[in-house]
CSV table of C-alpha atoms in Angstrom, one decimal:
chain,number,residue,atom,x,y,z
A,19,UNK,CA,0.1,0.0,0.0
A,20,UNK,CA,1.7,3.2,-1.0
A,21,UNK,CA,1.8,6.3,1.1
A,22,UNK,CA,-1.6,8.3,1.2
A,23,UNK,CA,-3.7,5.2,0.5
A,24,UNK,CA,-6.3,4.2,3.1
A,25,UNK,CA,-7.1,0.6,4.3
A,26,UNK,CA,-10.2,-0.9,2.6
A,27,UNK,CA,-12.3,-0.9,5.6
A,28,UNK,CA,-11.6,2.8,6.1
A,29,UNK,CA,-11.8,4.0,2.7
A,30,UNK,CA,-15.2,2.1,2.0
A,31,UNK,CA,-16.7,2.1,5.4
A,32,UNK,CA,-15.3,4.6,7.7
A,33,UNK,CA,-15.3,7.4,5.1
A,34,UNK,CA,-19.0,7.1,4.3
A,35,UNK,CA,-20.1,6.6,7.7
A,36,UNK,CA,-18.4,9.9,9.0
A,37,UNK,CA,-20.0,11.6,6.0
A,38,UNK,CA,-23.5,10.5,7.0
A,39,UNK,CA,-22.7,11.3,10.6
A,40,UNK,CA,-21.7,14.8,9.9
A,41,UNK,CA,-24.8,15.1,7.8
A,42,UNK,CA,-27.1,14.1,10.4
A,43,UNK,CA,-25.3,16.3,13.0
A,44,UNK,CA,-25.9,19.3,10.6
A,45,UNK,CA,-29.4,18.3,10.1
A,46,UNK,CA,-30.2,18.2,13.9
A,47,UNK,CA,-28.9,21.6,14.0
A,48,UNK,CA,-31.4,22.6,11.7
A,49,UNK,CA,-34.2,20.7,13.4
A,50,UNK,CA,-33.3,22.4,16.5
A,51,UNK,CA,-33.4,25.7,14.9
A,52,UNK,CA,-37.0,25.2,14.0
A,53,UNK,CA,-37.9,24.4,17.8
A,54,UNK,CA,-38.0,20.6,17.7
A,55,UNK,CA,-35.9,18.1,19.7
A,56,UNK,CA,-33.3,16.5,17.2
A,57,UNK,CA,-33.1,13.2,19.1
A,58,UNK,CA,-36.9,12.8,19.1
A,59,UNK,CA,-36.8,13.4,15.5
A,60,UNK,CA,-34.0,10.8,15.1
A,61,UNK,CA,-36.3,8.2,17.2
A,62,UNK,CA,-39.3,8.9,14.9
A,63,UNK,CA,-37.3,8.7,11.6
A,64,UNK,CA,-35.6,5.4,12.8
A,65,UNK,CA,-38.9,4.0,14.0
A,66,UNK,CA,-40.7,4.9,10.9
A,67,UNK,CA,-38.1,3.1,8.6
A,68,UNK,CA,-37.4,0.0,10.6
A,69,UNK,CA,-39.6,0.1,13.7
A,70,UNK,CA,-42.4,-2.0,12.3
A,71,UNK,CA,-43.2,-4.4,9.5
A,72,UNK,CA,-45.0,-2.0,7.3
A,73,UNK,CA,-42.4,0.7,7.7
A,74,UNK,CA,-39.6,-1.7,6.9
A,75,UNK,CA,-41.2,-3.3,3.9
A,76,UNK,CA,-41.5,0.5,2.4
A,77,UNK,CA,-37.8,0.9,3.2
A,78,UNK,CA,-36.9,-2.1,1.2
A,79,UNK,CA,-39.1,-0.9,-1.4
A,80,UNK,CA,-37.6,2.2,-1.9
A,81,UNK,CA,-34.1,0.7,-1.6
A,82,UNK,CA,-35.0,-1.7,-4.7
A,83,UNK,CA,-35.2,1.4,-6.6
A,84,UNK,CA,-32.0,3.0,-5.5
A,85,UNK,CA,-30.1,-0.3,-6.0
A,86,UNK,CA,-30.9,-0.4,-9.5
A,87,UNK,CA,-30.2,3.4,-10.2
A,88,UNK,CA,-27.0,3.3,-8.0
A,89,UNK,CA,-25.6,0.3,-9.9
A,90,UNK,CA,-26.2,2.0,-13.1
A,91,UNK,CA,-24.4,5.1,-12.1
A,92,UNK,CA,-21.7,2.8,-10.6
A,93,UNK,CA,-20.8,0.9,-13.7
A,94,UNK,CA,-20.6,4.2,-15.6
A,95,UNK,CA,-18.1,5.4,-12.9
A,96,UNK,CA,-15.9,2.5,-13.4
A,97,UNK,CA,-15.5,3.4,-16.9
A,98,UNK,CA,-14.8,6.8,-16.3
A,99,UNK,CA,-18.1,7.9,-17.2
A,100,UNK,CA,-20.8,10.1,-15.4
A,101,UNK,CA,-24.3,8.9,-16.4
A,102,UNK,CA,-26.8,11.4,-15.2
A,103,UNK,CA,-29.5,10.0,-17.4
A,104,UNK,CA,-30.3,7.2,-15.1
A,105,UNK,CA,-33.7,8.9,-14.6
A,106,UNK,CA,-34.8,9.0,-18.4
A,107,UNK,CA,-33.3,5.5,-19.0
A,108,UNK,CA,-35.6,4.2,-16.1
A,109,UNK,CA,-38.6,6.0,-17.8
A,110,UNK,CA,-38.1,4.2,-21.0
A,111,UNK,CA,-37.3,0.9,-19.1
A,112,UNK,CA,-40.9,1.6,-17.8
A,113,UNK,CA,-42.2,2.0,-21.3
A,114,UNK,CA,-40.7,-1.4,-22.3
A,115,UNK,CA,-42.0,-3.3,-19.3
A,116,UNK,CA,-45.3,-1.8,-19.8
A,117,UNK,CA,-45.4,-3.0,-23.6
A,118,UNK,CA,-44.6,-6.5,-22.4
A,119,UNK,CA,-47.1,-6.5,-19.6
A,120,UNK,CA,-49.8,-4.9,-22.1
A,121,UNK,CA,-49.2,-7.4,-24.6
A,122,UNK,CA,-49.1,-10.8,-22.4
A,123,UNK,CA,-51.0,-10.0,-19.3
A,124,UNK,CA,-54.3,-11.6,-20.5
A,125,UNK,CA,-52.8,-14.6,-22.0
A,126,UNK,CA,-50.0,-16.1,-19.7
A,127,UNK,CA,-49.4,-16.0,-16.0
A,128,UNK,CA,-46.8,-13.6,-14.4
A,129,UNK,CA,-44.0,-15.8,-14.3
A,130,UNK,CA,-44.2,-15.8,-18.0
A,131,UNK,CA,-44.7,-12.2,-18.4
A,132,UNK,CA,-41.8,-11.4,-16.1
A,133,UNK,CA,-38.7,-12.4,-17.9
A,134,UNK,CA,-40.2,-10.8,-21.1
A,135,UNK,CA,-40.6,-7.5,-19.2
A,136,UNK,CA,-37.2,-7.9,-17.7
A,137,UNK,CA,-35.6,-8.2,-21.0
A,138,UNK,CA,-37.7,-5.4,-22.4
A,139,UNK,CA,-37.0,-3.0,-19.6
A,140,UNK,CA,-33.3,-3.4,-19.9
A,141,UNK,CA,-33.3,-3.2,-23.7
A,142,UNK,CA,-35.3,0.2,-23.6
A,143,UNK,CA,-33.2,1.5,-21.0
A,144,UNK,CA,-30.0,0.5,-22.8
A,145,UNK,CA,-31.3,1.9,-26.0
A,146,UNK,CA,-32.0,5.2,-24.4
A,147,UNK,CA,-28.4,5.1,-23.1
A,148,UNK,CA,-27.1,4.1,-26.5
A,149,UNK,CA,-27.2,7.6,-28.2
A,150,UNK,CA,-25.3,9.6,-25.6
A,151,UNK,CA,-22.6,6.8,-25.2
A,152,UNK,CA,-22.0,6.9,-29.0
A,153,UNK,CA,-22.1,10.7,-29.3
A,154,UNK,CA,-19.3,10.7,-26.6
A,155,UNK,CA,-17.5,8.0,-28.0
A,156,UNK,CA,-17.4,9.0,-31.4
A,157,UNK,CA,-18.3,12.6,-31.8
A,158,UNK,CA,-16.6,14.0,-28.5
A,159,UNK,CA,-20.0,15.2,-26.8
A,160,UNK,CA,-19.7,15.3,-23.2
A,161,UNK,CA,-21.7,12.4,-21.6
A,162,UNK,CA,-23.2,14.7,-18.8
A,163,UNK,CA,-24.5,17.2,-21.0
A,164,UNK,CA,-26.2,14.6,-23.4
A,165,UNK,CA,-27.5,12.5,-20.6
A,166,UNK,CA,-29.1,15.4,-18.7
A,167,UNK,CA,-30.7,16.5,-22.1
A,168,UNK,CA,-32.1,13.0,-22.6
A,169,UNK,CA,-33.7,13.1,-19.4
A,170,UNK,CA,-35.8,16.0,-20.6
A,171,UNK,CA,-36.4,14.2,-23.9
A,172,UNK,CA,-37.7,11.1,-22.1
A,173,UNK,CA,-40.0,13.3,-20.0
A,174,UNK,CA,-41.5,14.8,-23.2
A,175,UNK,CA,-41.7,11.5,-25.0
A,176,UNK,CA,-43.6,9.7,-22.0
A,177,UNK,CA,-45.7,12.5,-21.6
A,178,UNK,CA,-47.0,12.3,-25.4
A,179,UNK,CA,-47.1,8.6,-25.2
A,180,UNK,CA,-49.1,8.5,-22.1
A,181,UNK,CA,-51.5,11.4,-23.1
A,182,UNK,CA,-51.8,10.5,-26.8
A,183,UNK,CA,-50.9,7.0,-27.8
A,184,UNK,CA,-51.1,4.5,-25.0
A,185,UNK,CA,-53.6,6.1,-22.4
A,186,UNK,CA,-56.6,4.0,-21.3
A,187,UNK,CA,-59.7,4.7,-23.2
A,188,UNK,CA,-62.3,6.8,-21.3
A,189,UNK,CA,-59.5,8.0,-18.6
A,190,UNK,CA,-58.3,11.4,-18.3
A,191,UNK,CA,-55.4,10.2,-16.2
A,192,UNK,CA,-52.1,10.0,-18.2
A,193,UNK,CA,-51.4,6.3,-17.6
A,194,UNK,CA,-52.1,3.0,-19.1
A,195,UNK,CA,-54.8,0.5,-18.2
A,196,UNK,CA,-54.1,-1.6,-15.1
A,197,UNK,CA,-52.6,-4.7,-16.0
A,198,UNK,CA,-54.3,-7.8,-15.4
A,199,UNK,CA,-52.8,-10.6,-13.1
A,200,UNK,CA,-50.5,-11.9,-15.6
A,201,UNK,CA,-48.7,-8.5,-15.7
A,202,UNK,CA,-48.4,-8.0,-11.8
A,203,UNK,CA,-45.9,-9.2,-9.7
A,204,UNK,CA,-46.7,-11.0,-6.5
A,205,UNK,CA,-46.3,-9.0,-3.3
A,206,UNK,CA,-44.4,-10.2,-0.2
A,207,UNK,CA,-47.2,-9.0,2.1
A,208,UNK,CA,-49.2,-12.2,0.8
A,209,UNK,CA,-46.6,-14.3,2.5
A,210,UNK,CA,-45.5,-12.0,5.3
A,211,UNK,CA,-48.7,-10.1,6.7
A,212,UNK,CA,-46.6,-8.0,9.0
A,213,UNK,CA,-45.7,-5.9,5.9
A,214,UNK,CA,-49.1,-4.4,6.0
A,215,UNK,CA,-49.5,-2.5,2.7
A,216,UNK,CA,-45.8,-2.3,1.8
A,217,UNK,CA,-45.5,-2.8,-1.8
A,218,UNK,CA,-42.2,-4.8,-1.5
A,219,UNK,CA,-42.2,-7.6,-4.3
A,220,UNK,CA,-40.1,-9.9,-6.4
A,221,UNK,CA,-38.3,-7.1,-8.1
A,222,UNK,CA,-36.2,-6.9,-4.8
A,223,UNK,CA,-34.9,-10.3,-5.7
A,224,UNK,CA,-33.7,-9.1,-9.2
A,225,UNK,CA,-31.9,-6.1,-7.2
A,226,UNK,CA,-30.0,-8.7,-5.2
A,227,UNK,CA,-29.2,-10.4,-8.3
A,228,UNK,CA,-27.9,-7.3,-9.9
A,229,UNK,CA,-25.7,-6.6,-7.1
A,230,UNK,CA,-23.9,-9.9,-7.5
A,231,UNK,CA,-23.8,-9.7,-11.3
A,232,UNK,CA,-22.4,-6.4,-11.3
A,233,UNK,CA,-19.8,-7.4,-8.7
A,234,UNK,CA,-18.8,-10.3,-10.8
A,235,UNK,CA,-18.8,-8.1,-14.0
A,236,UNK,CA,-16.5,-5.5,-12.5
A,237,UNK,CA,-14.1,-7.7,-10.6
A,238,UNK,CA,-14.0,-11.1,-12.0
A,239,UNK,CA,-14.3,-10.7,-15.8
A,240,UNK,CA,-12.0,-9.3,-18.5
A,241,UNK,CA,-14.6,-6.8,-19.7
A,242,UNK,CA,-14.7,-5.2,-16.1
A,243,UNK,CA,-11.0,-5.2,-15.8
A,244,UNK,CA,-10.9,-3.2,-19.2
A,245,UNK,CA,-13.6,-0.9,-17.8
A,246,UNK,CA,-11.8,0.1,-14.9
A,247,UNK,CA,-8.5,0.0,-16.7
A,248,UNK,CA,-10.2,2.6,-19.3
A,249,UNK,CA,-11.8,4.5,-16.4
A,250,UNK,CA,-8.5,4.8,-14.4
A,251,UNK,CA,-6.3,5.8,-17.5
A,252,UNK,CA,-7.9,5.9,-21.0
A,253,UNK,CA,-4.4,6.6,-22.6
A,254,UNK,CA,-2.6,3.4,-21.1
A,255,UNK,CA,-5.8,1.4,-21.9
A,256,UNK,CA,-5.8,2.4,-25.3
A,257,UNK,CA,-2.1,1.3,-25.7
A,258,UNK,CA,-3.2,-2.0,-24.1
A,259,UNK,CA,-5.7,-2.4,-26.7
A,260,UNK,CA,-8.8,-1.3,-25.2
A,261,UNK,CA,-11.4,0.5,-27.6
A,262,UNK,CA,-12.3,3.8,-26.3
A,263,UNK,CA,-15.5,3.7,-28.3
A,264,UNK,CA,-16.2,0.1,-27.7
A,265,UNK,CA,-15.8,0.2,-23.8
A,266,UNK,CA,-17.7,3.5,-23.7
A,267,UNK,CA,-20.7,2.2,-25.7
A,268,UNK,CA,-20.6,-1.1,-23.7
A,269,UNK,CA,-20.5,0.6,-20.4
A,270,UNK,CA,-23.4,2.8,-20.9
A,271,UNK,CA,-25.4,0.1,-22.4
A,272,UNK,CA,-24.9,-2.0,-19.2
A,273,UNK,CA,-25.5,1.3,-17.1
A,274,UNK,CA,-28.8,2.3,-19.2
A,275,UNK,CA,-29.7,-1.5,-18.8
A,276,UNK,CA,-29.6,-1.4,-15.0
A,277,UNK,CA,-31.5,1.7,-14.9
A,278,UNK,CA,-34.4,0.5,-17.1
A,279,UNK,CA,-34.7,-2.5,-14.5
A,280,UNK,CA,-35.8,-0.2,-11.8
A,281,UNK,CA,-39.1,0.2,-13.7
A,282,UNK,CA,-39.9,-3.5,-12.7
A,283,UNK,CA,-40.3,-2.4,-9.1
A,284,UNK,CA,-42.7,0.3,-9.9
A,285,UNK,CA,-44.6,-0.5,-13.1
A,286,UNK,CA,-45.0,-4.1,-12.7
A,287,UNK,CA,-44.6,-4.3,-8.9
A,288,UNK,CA,-46.3,-1.5,-6.9
A,289,UNK,CA,-48.5,0.4,-9.4
A,290,UNK,CA,-49.8,-2.5,-11.8
A,291,UNK,CA,-49.7,0.2,-14.8
A,292,UNK,CA,-47.3,2.8,-16.5
A,293,UNK,CA,-47.9,6.1,-14.7
A,294,UNK,CA,-46.2,9.6,-15.7
A,295,UNK,CA,-42.9,10.5,-13.8
A,296,UNK,CA,-43.4,7.0,-11.9
A,297,UNK,CA,-39.4,7.5,-11.5
A,298,UNK,CA,-39.9,10.1,-8.8
A,299,UNK,CA,-36.2,11.2,-8.7
A,300,UNK,CA,-35.0,7.9,-8.3
A,301,UNK,CA,-32.5,8.2,-11.1
A,302,UNK,CA,-30.8,11.4,-9.4
A,303,UNK,CA,-30.8,9.5,-5.9
A,304,UNK,CA,-28.8,6.7,-7.6
A,305,UNK,CA,-25.9,9.5,-8.2
A,306,UNK,CA,-25.7,9.9,-4.5
A,307,UNK,CA,-26.2,6.2,-3.7
A,308,UNK,CA,-23.3,5.4,-6.1
A,309,UNK,CA,-21.0,7.9,-4.5
A,310,UNK,CA,-21.8,7.0,-0.9
A,311,UNK,CA,-21.4,3.6,-1.7
A,312,UNK,CA,-18.0,4.1,-3.2
A,313,UNK,CA,-19.3,2.5,-6.6
A,314,UNK,CA,-19.1,-1.0,-4.9
A,315,UNK,CA,-22.1,-3.4,-4.8
A,316,UNK,CA,-22.0,-3.6,-1.0
A,317,UNK,CA,-21.6,-0.3,-0.3
A,318,UNK,CA,-24.4,0.5,-2.7
A,319,UNK,CA,-26.6,-1.9,-0.9
A,320,UNK,CA,-26.3,-0.2,2.4
A,321,UNK,CA,-26.5,3.3,0.8
A,322,UNK,CA,-29.8,2.2,-0.8
A,323,UNK,CA,-31.2,1.1,2.5
A,324,UNK,CA,-30.2,4.5,4.0
A,325,UNK,CA,-32.0,6.3,1.4
A,326,UNK,CA,-34.9,4.1,1.6
A,327,UNK,CA,-35.2,4.8,5.4
A,328,UNK,CA,-35.0,8.7,4.5
A,329,UNK,CA,-37.8,8.1,2.3
A,330,UNK,CA,-39.9,6.2,4.7
A,331,UNK,CA,-38.8,7.4,7.8
A,332,UNK,CA,-39.2,11.0,6.5
A,333,UNK,CA,-42.9,10.5,5.8
A,334,UNK,CA,-43.3,9.2,9.2
A,335,UNK,CA,-41.4,12.0,10.8
A,336,UNK,CA,-43.4,14.6,8.8
A,337,UNK,CA,-46.6,12.9,10.0
A,338,UNK,CA,-45.5,12.9,13.8
A,339,UNK,CA,-44.0,16.0,14.1
A,340,UNK,CA,-46.1,18.3,11.7
A,341,UNK,CA,-43.1,21.4,12.2
A,342,UNK,CA,-40.8,19.2,10.2
A,343,UNK,CA,-42.5,19.4,6.7
A,344,UNK,CA,-41.5,17.2,3.9
A,345,UNK,CA,-39.3,20.2,2.8
A,346,UNK,CA,-37.3,19.8,5.9
A,347,UNK,CA,-37.0,15.9,4.7
A,348,UNK,CA,-35.5,17.0,1.4
A,349,UNK,CA,-33.1,19.4,3.2
A,350,UNK,CA,-31.9,16.3,5.2
A,351,UNK,CA,-31.6,14.3,2.2
A,352,UNK,CA,-29.8,17.0,0.4
A,353,UNK,CA,-27.2,17.4,3.3
A,354,UNK,CA,-26.5,13.6,2.8
A,355,UNK,CA,-26.0,14.0,-0.7
A,356,UNK,CA,-24.0,17.0,0.0
A,357,UNK,CA,-21.4,15.3,2.4
A,358,UNK,CA,-21.4,12.1,0.3
A,359,UNK,CA,-20.6,13.9,-3.1
A,360,UNK,CA,-19.5,17.4,-2.9
A,361,UNK,CA,-17.7,17.0,0.6
A,362,UNK,CA,-16.6,13.6,0.2
A,363,UNK,CA,-13.1,14.2,0.8
A,364,UNK,CA,-13.4,16.4,3.8
A,365,UNK,CA,-12.2,13.9,6.4
A,366,UNK,CA,-9.8,12.1,4.0
A,367,UNK,CA,-6.6,14.1,4.9
A,368,UNK,CA,-7.1,13.2,8.8
A,369,UNK,CA,-7.9,9.8,8.1
A,370,UNK,CA,-4.9,9.4,6.0
A,371,UNK,CA,-2.7,11.1,8.6
A,372,UNK,CA,-4.1,8.7,11.1
A,373,UNK,CA,-4.2,5.3,9.2
A,374,UNK,CA,-2.2,5.4,6.1
A,375,UNK,CA,1.2,3.5,6.5
A,376,UNK,CA,4.4,5.7,6.7
A,377,UNK,CA,7.4,5.2,4.4
A,378,UNK,CA,10.2,3.7,6.2
A,379,UNK,CA,12.7,6.4,7.3
A,380,UNK,CA,16.2,5.7,6.1
A,381,UNK,CA,18.6,4.8,8.9
A,382,UNK,CA,21.6,6.8,9.6
A,383,UNK,CA,25.2,5.7,8.6
């Protein structure tokens, strides 16, 4: 280990933990400033997220969304790409999932529709990432700019389709018809009554499989090695025979496919139909999840659960303590994102001084 490098447990565990603690301490000051008890607010938030079956089910449901979008951003990170377009890619993934369900739900059971929906959601998400990837690799367009633009294009496209093309006949709502049983995933609450009305469903199993699959891809395959090499040093990777165009396109296709899979949890799992703006910002939360999780599947899992807890516990907090509004919950989430992203290296110099090994000093003659 070179001078300045941190042990893995510090880099991947202690640094994110300190960032989260700092974010919650600042949030506590904000809560105290508005006249509420920060310790009581923390207790309510934790209870709402983990203290009873239904709350825990909602936490895991939200975390499932963030696992998919966090992995999407992380895969692009490893190839040196900053994919801001997971929101749009997830929306187009929902379109593919809905097409599969609308075509099959009246003829086959859900377990036949599900694999088709997985392929369709991944394919639509990947195709939506293909154009920004090609523009970056072949034309020099910056991936951040193009993926942001494609988020807005995806939003406009979904609005047009859900208002003028695939909207349910006779309805004023921008949504498709509700899928029949063959297009809806079983809910875990059917097996675990303590989950109450939490919409946790089999898409969570796909999320766990995606975590394992990304770990194998990045650290156990030649493609993953090429992606990491290109992300660390594109020039050296080029000399080693790695195609810049090829690795950029492949990495973004995988990233877009993972983002598209997020739609399974919402479209086929929770809602049973395609709604406008069903992503609800999960693609952008995935950026914070990937940053906090250090682009590693294990870290992404814990970061996704944290943000799921903030979503669910924040709703409980706003209900139990009316002075803390939903806007305050957004502030807390924003502070976590701030410390996980922009201030991610704030504690690093002190930790390097404390934990990094020192080079041996030369002995006097």
